[in-house]
Short mmCIF file of C-alpha atoms and ligand atoms in Angstrom, two decimals:
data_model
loop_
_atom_site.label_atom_id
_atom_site.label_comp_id
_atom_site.label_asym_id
_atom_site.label_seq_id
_atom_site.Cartn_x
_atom_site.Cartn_y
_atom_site.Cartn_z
CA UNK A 46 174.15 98.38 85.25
CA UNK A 47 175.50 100.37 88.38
CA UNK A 48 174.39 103.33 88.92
CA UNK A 49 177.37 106.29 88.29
CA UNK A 50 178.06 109.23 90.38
CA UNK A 51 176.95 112.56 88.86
CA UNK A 52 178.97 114.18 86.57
CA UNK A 53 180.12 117.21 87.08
CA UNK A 54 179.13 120.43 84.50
CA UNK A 55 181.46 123.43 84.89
CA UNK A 56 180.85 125.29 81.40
CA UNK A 57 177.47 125.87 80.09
CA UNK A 58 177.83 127.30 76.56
CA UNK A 59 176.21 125.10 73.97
CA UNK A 60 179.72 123.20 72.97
CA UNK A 61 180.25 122.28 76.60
CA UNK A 62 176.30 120.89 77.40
CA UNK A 63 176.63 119.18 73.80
CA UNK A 64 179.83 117.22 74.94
CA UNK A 65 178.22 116.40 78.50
CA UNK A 66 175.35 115.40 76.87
CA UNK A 67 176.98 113.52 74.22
CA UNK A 68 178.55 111.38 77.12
CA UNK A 69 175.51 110.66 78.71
CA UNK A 70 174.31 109.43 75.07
CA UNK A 71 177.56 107.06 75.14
CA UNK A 72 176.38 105.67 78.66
CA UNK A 73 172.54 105.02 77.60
CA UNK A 74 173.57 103.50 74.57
CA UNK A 75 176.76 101.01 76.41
CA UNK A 76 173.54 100.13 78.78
CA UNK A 77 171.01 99.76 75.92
CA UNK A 78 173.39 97.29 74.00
CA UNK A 79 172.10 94.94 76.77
CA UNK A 80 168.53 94.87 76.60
CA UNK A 81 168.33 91.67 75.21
CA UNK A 82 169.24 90.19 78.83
CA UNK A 83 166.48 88.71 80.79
CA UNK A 84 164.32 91.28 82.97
CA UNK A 85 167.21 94.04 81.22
CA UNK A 86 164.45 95.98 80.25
CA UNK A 87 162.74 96.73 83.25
CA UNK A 88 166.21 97.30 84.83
CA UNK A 89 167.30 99.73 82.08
CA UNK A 90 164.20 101.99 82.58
CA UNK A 91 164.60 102.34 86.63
CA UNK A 92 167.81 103.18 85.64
CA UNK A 93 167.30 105.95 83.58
CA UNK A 94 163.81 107.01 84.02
CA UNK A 95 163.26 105.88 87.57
CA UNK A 96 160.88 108.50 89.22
CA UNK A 97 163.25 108.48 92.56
CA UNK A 98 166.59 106.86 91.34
CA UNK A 99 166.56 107.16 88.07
CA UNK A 100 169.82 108.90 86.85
CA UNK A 101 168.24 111.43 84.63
CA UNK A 102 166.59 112.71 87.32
CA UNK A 103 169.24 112.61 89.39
CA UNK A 104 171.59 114.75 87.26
CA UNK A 105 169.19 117.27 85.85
CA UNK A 106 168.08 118.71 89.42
CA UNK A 107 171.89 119.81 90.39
CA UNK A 108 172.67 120.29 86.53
CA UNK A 109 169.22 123.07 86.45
CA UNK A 110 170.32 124.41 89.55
CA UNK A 111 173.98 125.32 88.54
CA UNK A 112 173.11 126.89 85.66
CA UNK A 113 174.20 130.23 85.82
CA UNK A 114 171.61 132.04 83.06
CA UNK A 115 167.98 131.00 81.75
CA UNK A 116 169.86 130.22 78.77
CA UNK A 117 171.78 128.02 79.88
CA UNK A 118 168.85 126.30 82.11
CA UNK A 119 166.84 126.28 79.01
CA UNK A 120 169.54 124.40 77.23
CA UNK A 121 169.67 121.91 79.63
CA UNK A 122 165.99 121.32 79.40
CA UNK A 123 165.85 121.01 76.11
CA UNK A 124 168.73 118.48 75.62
CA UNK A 125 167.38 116.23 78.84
CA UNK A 126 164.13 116.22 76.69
CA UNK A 127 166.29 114.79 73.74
CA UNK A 128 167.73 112.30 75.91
CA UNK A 129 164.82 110.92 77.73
CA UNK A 130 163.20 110.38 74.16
CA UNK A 131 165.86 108.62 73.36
CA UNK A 132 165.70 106.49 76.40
CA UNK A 133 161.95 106.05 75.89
CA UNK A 134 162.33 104.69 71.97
CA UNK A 135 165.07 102.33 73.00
CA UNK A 136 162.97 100.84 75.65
CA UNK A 137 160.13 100.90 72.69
CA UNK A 138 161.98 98.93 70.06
CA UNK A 139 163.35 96.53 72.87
CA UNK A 140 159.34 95.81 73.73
CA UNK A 141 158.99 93.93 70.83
CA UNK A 142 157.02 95.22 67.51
CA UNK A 143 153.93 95.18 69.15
CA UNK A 144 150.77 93.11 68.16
CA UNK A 145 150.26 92.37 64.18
CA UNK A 146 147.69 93.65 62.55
CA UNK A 147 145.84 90.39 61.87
CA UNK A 148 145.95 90.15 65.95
CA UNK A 149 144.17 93.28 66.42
CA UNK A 150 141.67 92.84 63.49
CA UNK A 151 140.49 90.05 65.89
CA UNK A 152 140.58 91.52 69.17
CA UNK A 153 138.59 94.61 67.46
CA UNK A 154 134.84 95.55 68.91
CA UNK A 155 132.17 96.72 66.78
CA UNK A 156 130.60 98.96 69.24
CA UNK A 157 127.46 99.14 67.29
CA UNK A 158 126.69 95.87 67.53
CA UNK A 159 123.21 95.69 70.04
CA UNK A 160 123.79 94.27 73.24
CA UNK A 161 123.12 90.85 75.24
CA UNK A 162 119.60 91.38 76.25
CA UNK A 163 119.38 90.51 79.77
CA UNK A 164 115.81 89.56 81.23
CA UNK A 165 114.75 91.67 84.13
CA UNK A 166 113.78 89.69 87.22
CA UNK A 167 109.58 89.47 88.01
CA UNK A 168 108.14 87.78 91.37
CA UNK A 169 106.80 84.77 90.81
CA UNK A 170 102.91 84.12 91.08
CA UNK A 171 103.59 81.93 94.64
CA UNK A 172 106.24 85.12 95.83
CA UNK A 173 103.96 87.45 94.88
CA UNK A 174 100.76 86.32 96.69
CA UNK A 175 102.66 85.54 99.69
CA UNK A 176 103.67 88.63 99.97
CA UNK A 177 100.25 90.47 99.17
CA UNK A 178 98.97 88.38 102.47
CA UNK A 179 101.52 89.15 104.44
CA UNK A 180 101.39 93.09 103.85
CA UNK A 181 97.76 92.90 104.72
CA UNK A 182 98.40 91.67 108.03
CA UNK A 183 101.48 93.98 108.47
CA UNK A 184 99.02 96.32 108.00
CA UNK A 185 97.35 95.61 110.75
CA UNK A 186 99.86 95.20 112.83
CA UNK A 187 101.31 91.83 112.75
CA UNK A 188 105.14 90.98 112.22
CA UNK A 189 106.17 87.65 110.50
CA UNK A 190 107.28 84.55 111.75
CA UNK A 191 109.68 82.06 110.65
CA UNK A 192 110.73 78.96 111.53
CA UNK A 193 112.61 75.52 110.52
CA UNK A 194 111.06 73.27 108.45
CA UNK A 195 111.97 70.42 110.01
CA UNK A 196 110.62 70.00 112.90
CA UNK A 197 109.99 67.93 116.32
CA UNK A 198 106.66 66.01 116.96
CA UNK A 199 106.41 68.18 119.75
CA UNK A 200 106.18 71.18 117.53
CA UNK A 201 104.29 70.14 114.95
CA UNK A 202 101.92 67.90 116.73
CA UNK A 203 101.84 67.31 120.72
CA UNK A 204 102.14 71.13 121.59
CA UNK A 205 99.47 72.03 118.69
CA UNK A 206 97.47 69.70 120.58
CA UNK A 207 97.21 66.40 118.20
CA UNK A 208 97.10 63.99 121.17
CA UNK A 209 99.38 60.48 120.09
CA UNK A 210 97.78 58.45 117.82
CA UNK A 211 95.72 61.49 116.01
CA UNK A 212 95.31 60.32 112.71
CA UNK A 213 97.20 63.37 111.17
CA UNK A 214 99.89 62.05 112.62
CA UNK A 215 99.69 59.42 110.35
CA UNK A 216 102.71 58.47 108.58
CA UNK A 217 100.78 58.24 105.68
CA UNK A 218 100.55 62.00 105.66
CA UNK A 219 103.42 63.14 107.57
CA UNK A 220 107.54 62.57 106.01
CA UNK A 221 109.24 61.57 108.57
CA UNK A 222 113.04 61.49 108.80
CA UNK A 223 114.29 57.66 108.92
CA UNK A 224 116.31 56.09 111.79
CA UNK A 225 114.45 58.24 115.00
CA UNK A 226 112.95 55.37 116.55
CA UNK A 227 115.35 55.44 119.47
CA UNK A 228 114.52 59.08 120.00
CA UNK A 229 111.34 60.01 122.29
CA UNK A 230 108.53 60.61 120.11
CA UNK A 231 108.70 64.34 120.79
CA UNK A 232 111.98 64.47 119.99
CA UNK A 233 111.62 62.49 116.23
CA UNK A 234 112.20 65.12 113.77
CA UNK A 235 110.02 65.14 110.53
CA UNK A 236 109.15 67.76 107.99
CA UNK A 237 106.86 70.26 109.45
CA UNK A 238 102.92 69.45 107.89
CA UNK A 239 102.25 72.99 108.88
CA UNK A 240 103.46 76.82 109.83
CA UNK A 241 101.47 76.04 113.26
CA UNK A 242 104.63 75.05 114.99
CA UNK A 243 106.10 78.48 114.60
CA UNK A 244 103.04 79.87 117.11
CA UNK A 245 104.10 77.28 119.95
CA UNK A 246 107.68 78.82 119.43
CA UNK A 247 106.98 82.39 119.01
CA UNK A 248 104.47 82.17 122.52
CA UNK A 249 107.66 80.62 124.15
CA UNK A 250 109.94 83.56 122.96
CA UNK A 251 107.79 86.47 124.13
CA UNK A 252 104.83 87.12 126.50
CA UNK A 253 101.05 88.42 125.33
CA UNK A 254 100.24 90.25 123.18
CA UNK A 255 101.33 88.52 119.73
CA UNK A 256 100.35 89.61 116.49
CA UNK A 257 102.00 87.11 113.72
CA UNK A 258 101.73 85.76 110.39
CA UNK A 259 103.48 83.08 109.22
CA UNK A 260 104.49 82.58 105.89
CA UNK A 261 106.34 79.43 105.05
CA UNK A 262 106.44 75.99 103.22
CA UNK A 263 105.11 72.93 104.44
CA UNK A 264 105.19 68.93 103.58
CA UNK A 265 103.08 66.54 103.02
CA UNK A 266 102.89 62.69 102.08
CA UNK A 267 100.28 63.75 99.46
CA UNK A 268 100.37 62.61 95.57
CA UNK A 269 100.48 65.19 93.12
CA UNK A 270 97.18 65.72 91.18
CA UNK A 271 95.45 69.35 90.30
CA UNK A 272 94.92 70.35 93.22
CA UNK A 273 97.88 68.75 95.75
CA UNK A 274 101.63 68.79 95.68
CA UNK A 275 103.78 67.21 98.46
CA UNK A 276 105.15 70.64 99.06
CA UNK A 277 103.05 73.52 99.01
CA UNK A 278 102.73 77.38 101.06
CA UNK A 279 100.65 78.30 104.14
CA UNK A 280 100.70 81.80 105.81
CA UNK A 281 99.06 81.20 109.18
CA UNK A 282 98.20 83.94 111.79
CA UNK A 283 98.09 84.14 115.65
CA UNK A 284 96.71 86.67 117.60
CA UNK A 285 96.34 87.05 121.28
CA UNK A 286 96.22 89.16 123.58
CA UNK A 287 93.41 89.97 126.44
CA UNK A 288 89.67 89.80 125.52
CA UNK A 289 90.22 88.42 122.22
CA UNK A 290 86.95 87.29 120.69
CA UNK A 291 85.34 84.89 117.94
CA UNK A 292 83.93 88.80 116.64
CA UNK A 293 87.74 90.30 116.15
CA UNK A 294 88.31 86.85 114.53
CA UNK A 295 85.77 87.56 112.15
CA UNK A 296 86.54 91.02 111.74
CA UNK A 297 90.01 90.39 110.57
CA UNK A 298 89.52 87.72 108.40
CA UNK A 299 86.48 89.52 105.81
CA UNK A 300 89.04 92.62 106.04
CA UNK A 301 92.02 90.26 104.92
CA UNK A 302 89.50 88.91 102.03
CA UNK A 303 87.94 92.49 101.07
CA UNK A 304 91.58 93.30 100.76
CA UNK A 305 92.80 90.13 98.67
CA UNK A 306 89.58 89.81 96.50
CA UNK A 307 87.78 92.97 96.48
CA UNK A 308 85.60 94.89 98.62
CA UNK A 309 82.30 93.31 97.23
CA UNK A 310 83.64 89.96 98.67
CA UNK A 311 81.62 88.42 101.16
CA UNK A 312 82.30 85.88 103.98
CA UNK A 313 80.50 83.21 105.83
CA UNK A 314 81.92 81.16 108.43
CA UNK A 315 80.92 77.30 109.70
CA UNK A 316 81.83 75.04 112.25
CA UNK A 317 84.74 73.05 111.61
CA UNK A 318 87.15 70.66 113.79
CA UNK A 319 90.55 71.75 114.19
CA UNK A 320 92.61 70.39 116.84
CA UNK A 321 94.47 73.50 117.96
CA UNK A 322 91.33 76.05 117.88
CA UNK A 323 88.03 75.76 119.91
CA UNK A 324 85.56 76.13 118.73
CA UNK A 325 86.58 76.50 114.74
CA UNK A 326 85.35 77.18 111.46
CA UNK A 327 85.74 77.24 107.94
CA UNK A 328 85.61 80.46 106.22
CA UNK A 329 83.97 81.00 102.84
CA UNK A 330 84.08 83.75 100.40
CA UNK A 331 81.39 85.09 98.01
CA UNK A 332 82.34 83.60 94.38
CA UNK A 333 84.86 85.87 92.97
CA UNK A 334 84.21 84.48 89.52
CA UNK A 335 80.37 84.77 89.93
CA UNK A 336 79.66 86.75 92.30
CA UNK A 337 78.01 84.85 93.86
CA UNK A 338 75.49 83.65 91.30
CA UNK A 339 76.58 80.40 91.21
CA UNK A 340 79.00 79.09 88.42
CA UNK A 341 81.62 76.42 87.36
CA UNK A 342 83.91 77.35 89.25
CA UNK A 343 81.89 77.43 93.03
CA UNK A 344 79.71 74.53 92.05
CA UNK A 345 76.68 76.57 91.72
CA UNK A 346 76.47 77.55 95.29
CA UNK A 347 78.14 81.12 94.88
CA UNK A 348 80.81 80.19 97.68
CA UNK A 349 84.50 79.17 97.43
CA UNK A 350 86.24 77.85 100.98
CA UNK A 351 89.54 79.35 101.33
CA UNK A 352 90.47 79.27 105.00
CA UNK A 353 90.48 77.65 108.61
CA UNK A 354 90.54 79.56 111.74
CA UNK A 355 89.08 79.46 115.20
CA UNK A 356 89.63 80.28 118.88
CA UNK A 357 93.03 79.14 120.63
CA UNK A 358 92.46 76.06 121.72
CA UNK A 359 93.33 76.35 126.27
CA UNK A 360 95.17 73.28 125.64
CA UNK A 361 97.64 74.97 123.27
CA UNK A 362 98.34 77.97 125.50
CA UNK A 363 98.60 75.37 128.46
CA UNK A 364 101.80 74.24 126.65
CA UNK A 365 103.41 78.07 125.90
CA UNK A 366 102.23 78.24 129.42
CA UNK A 367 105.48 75.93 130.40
CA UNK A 368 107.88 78.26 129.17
CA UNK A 369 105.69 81.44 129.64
CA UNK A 370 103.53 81.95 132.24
CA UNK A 371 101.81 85.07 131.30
CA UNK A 372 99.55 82.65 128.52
CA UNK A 373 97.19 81.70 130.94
CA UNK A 374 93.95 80.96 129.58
CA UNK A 375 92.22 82.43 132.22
CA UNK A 376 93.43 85.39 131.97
CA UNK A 377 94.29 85.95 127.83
CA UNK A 378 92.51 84.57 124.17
CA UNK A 379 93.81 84.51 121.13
CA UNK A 380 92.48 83.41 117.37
CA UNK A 381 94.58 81.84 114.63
CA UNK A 382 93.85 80.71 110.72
CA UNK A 383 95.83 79.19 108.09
CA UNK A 384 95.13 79.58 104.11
CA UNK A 385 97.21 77.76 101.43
CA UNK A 386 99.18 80.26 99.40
CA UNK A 387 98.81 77.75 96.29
CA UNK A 388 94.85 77.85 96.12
CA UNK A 389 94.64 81.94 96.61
CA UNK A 390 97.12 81.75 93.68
CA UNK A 391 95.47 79.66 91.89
CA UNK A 392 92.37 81.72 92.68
CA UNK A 393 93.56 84.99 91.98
CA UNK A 394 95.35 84.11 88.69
CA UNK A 395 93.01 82.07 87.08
CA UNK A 396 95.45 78.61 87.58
CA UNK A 397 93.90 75.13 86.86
CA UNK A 398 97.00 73.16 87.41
CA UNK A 399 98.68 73.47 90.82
CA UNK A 400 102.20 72.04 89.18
CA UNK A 401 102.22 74.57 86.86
CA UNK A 402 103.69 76.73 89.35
CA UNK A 403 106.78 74.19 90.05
CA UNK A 404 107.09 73.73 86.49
CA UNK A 405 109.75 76.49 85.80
CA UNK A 406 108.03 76.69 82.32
CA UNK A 407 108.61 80.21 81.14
CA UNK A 408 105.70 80.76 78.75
CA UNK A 409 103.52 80.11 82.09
CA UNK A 410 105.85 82.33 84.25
CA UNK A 411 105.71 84.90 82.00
CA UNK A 412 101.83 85.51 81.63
CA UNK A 413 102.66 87.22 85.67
CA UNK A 414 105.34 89.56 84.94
ZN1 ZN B 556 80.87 81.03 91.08
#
């Protein structure tokens, strides 16, 4: 199909358009005889209806413009209207007869049929209680530290102050990665046993004062029963800062339980043995299931242990101390505790079976949403 030149209209009564027009009609019906050509169709409708090229455009704009009366401009209108219909139901039938019937019986939507029902999202128990500790330390001030979970000896153990051969290094406790024997032992990578090694690198990233929590999961050689999984959750805290004492230690910690249990909660605190904190303690809480009175649940002595915490041990600090001077421990003190995000969980929510929260099992997962 070539493209003509335009034809030229020098009478405008109705005989003379009809006879121009009428050879136009010859032309689109010549071209139209060859739709059945490959890719004719698409070719046939640039040629005629083309928004730039397309030759009825082309020859109504100098057509319109000649004529000499509204009349005759309306005439021309009217029968380029005709035309371009007739253009538009060749290129119709040449599409093909369209889907059947049958086909669109099947493609058809019943719009009143309900919809898929999709299950909104809820945090789950482990999520959620991590996040309730952290908030109450961001209210206080701390930010939250992260990092890897696997680890170097040094990080987990020689800069935390477990001196070699401390039996929680024990590979009976600790998961190694395999094939490190050539390495150093501080250089042997295993799978951090605690958040801990996140303080050594947070006090080598910035100066005193430091106000962290850190939330994160941890691994252990440990068999599964009710109580212990292999993996479990710690959120751990540092502070330090100058004239930090055993009474701001305190302090914080029965606000952080008055603000996870309740405000009737009490807390007591003994001495404990913690390699990276001197001197250290465990901290109990009133029973939250007895109050106190003595039940089940607290053995009948009306407290629960939930936490370990103590004083910054010097040695510890005496390691940041080779990256960053300023943690001298002549000069600054800190505090630090750990709790297991599992056993608040488990505590809050009423949980006997620790691998009930790994279980994926919806009809337990869905007592917390
Ligand atoms: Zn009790």
């Amino acid at each position: 199909m070539k493209n003509e030149s335009i034809p030229n209209l020098t009478a405008f009564d109705d005989a003379a358009l009809d006879q121009a027009f009428a050879a136009l009609a010859r032309q689109v019906a010549e071209d139209a005889a060859a739709l059945d050509a490959p890719n004719a169709i698409e070719a046939f409708r640039q040629k005629w209806l083309g928004r730039k090229q397309g030759r009825l455009n082309e020859i109504s704009g100098p057509w319109l413009k000649s004529a000499p009366t509204p009349e005759a401009k309306k005439g021309i209108g009217q029968r380029f209207n005709e035309l371009k219909k007739t253009v538009e139901e060749l290129l119709d039938q040449a599409g093909g007869a369209g889907p059947s019937d049958a086909v669109l019986a099947a493609e058809a939507l019943d719009i009143t049929l309900p919809g898929t029902r999709r299950l909104t999202g809820a945090e789950h128990p482990i999520t959620r209680t991590w996040n309730e500790i952290v908030s109450v330390f961001a209210a206080l001030g701390y930010s939250v530290g992260v990092g890897p979970e696997v680890e170097t000896d040094f990080y987990n153990f020689e800069s935390m102050n477990f001196p070699p051969g401390h039996p929680a290094r024990d590979t009976q406790d600790t998961l190694v990665i395999a094939n490190q024997e050539r390495r150093p032992l501080r250089d042997r990578l295993l799978l951090r046993t605690h958040t801990s090694p996140v303080q050594m690198r947070t006090m080598e990233q910035q100066p005193p004062p430091v106000r962290i929590v850190i939330p994160g999961k941890v691994h252990r050689n440990d068999a599964m029963d009710a109580t212990h999984s292999p993996i479990f959750h710690q959120v751990e805290g540092l502070c330090v800062d100058t004239n930090i004492t055993f009474s701001d230690l305190k302090g914080t910690l029965d606000h952080a339980m008055k603000a996870l249990f309740g405000s009737s909660v009490k807390t007591r605190f003994f001495p404990s043995f913690f390699p990276f904190t001197e001197p250290s303690a465990d901290v109990q809480i009133s029973c939250i299931f007895c109050g106190g009175q003595g039940c089940r649940k607290c053995k009948q002595s009306g407290w629960i242990e939930l936490l370990g915490c103590g004083m910054v041990d010097p040695a510890v600090f005496a390691f940041a101390a080779e990256k960053q001077p300023a943690y001298d421990p002549k000069k600054i003190s800190g505090f630090a505790f750990g709790m297991g995000i599992e056993r608040i969980a488990m505590m809050k929510y009423g949980i006997s079976e620790i691998g009930q929260l790994y279980a994926g099992d919806m009809r337990f997962l869905n007592q917390f949403v």
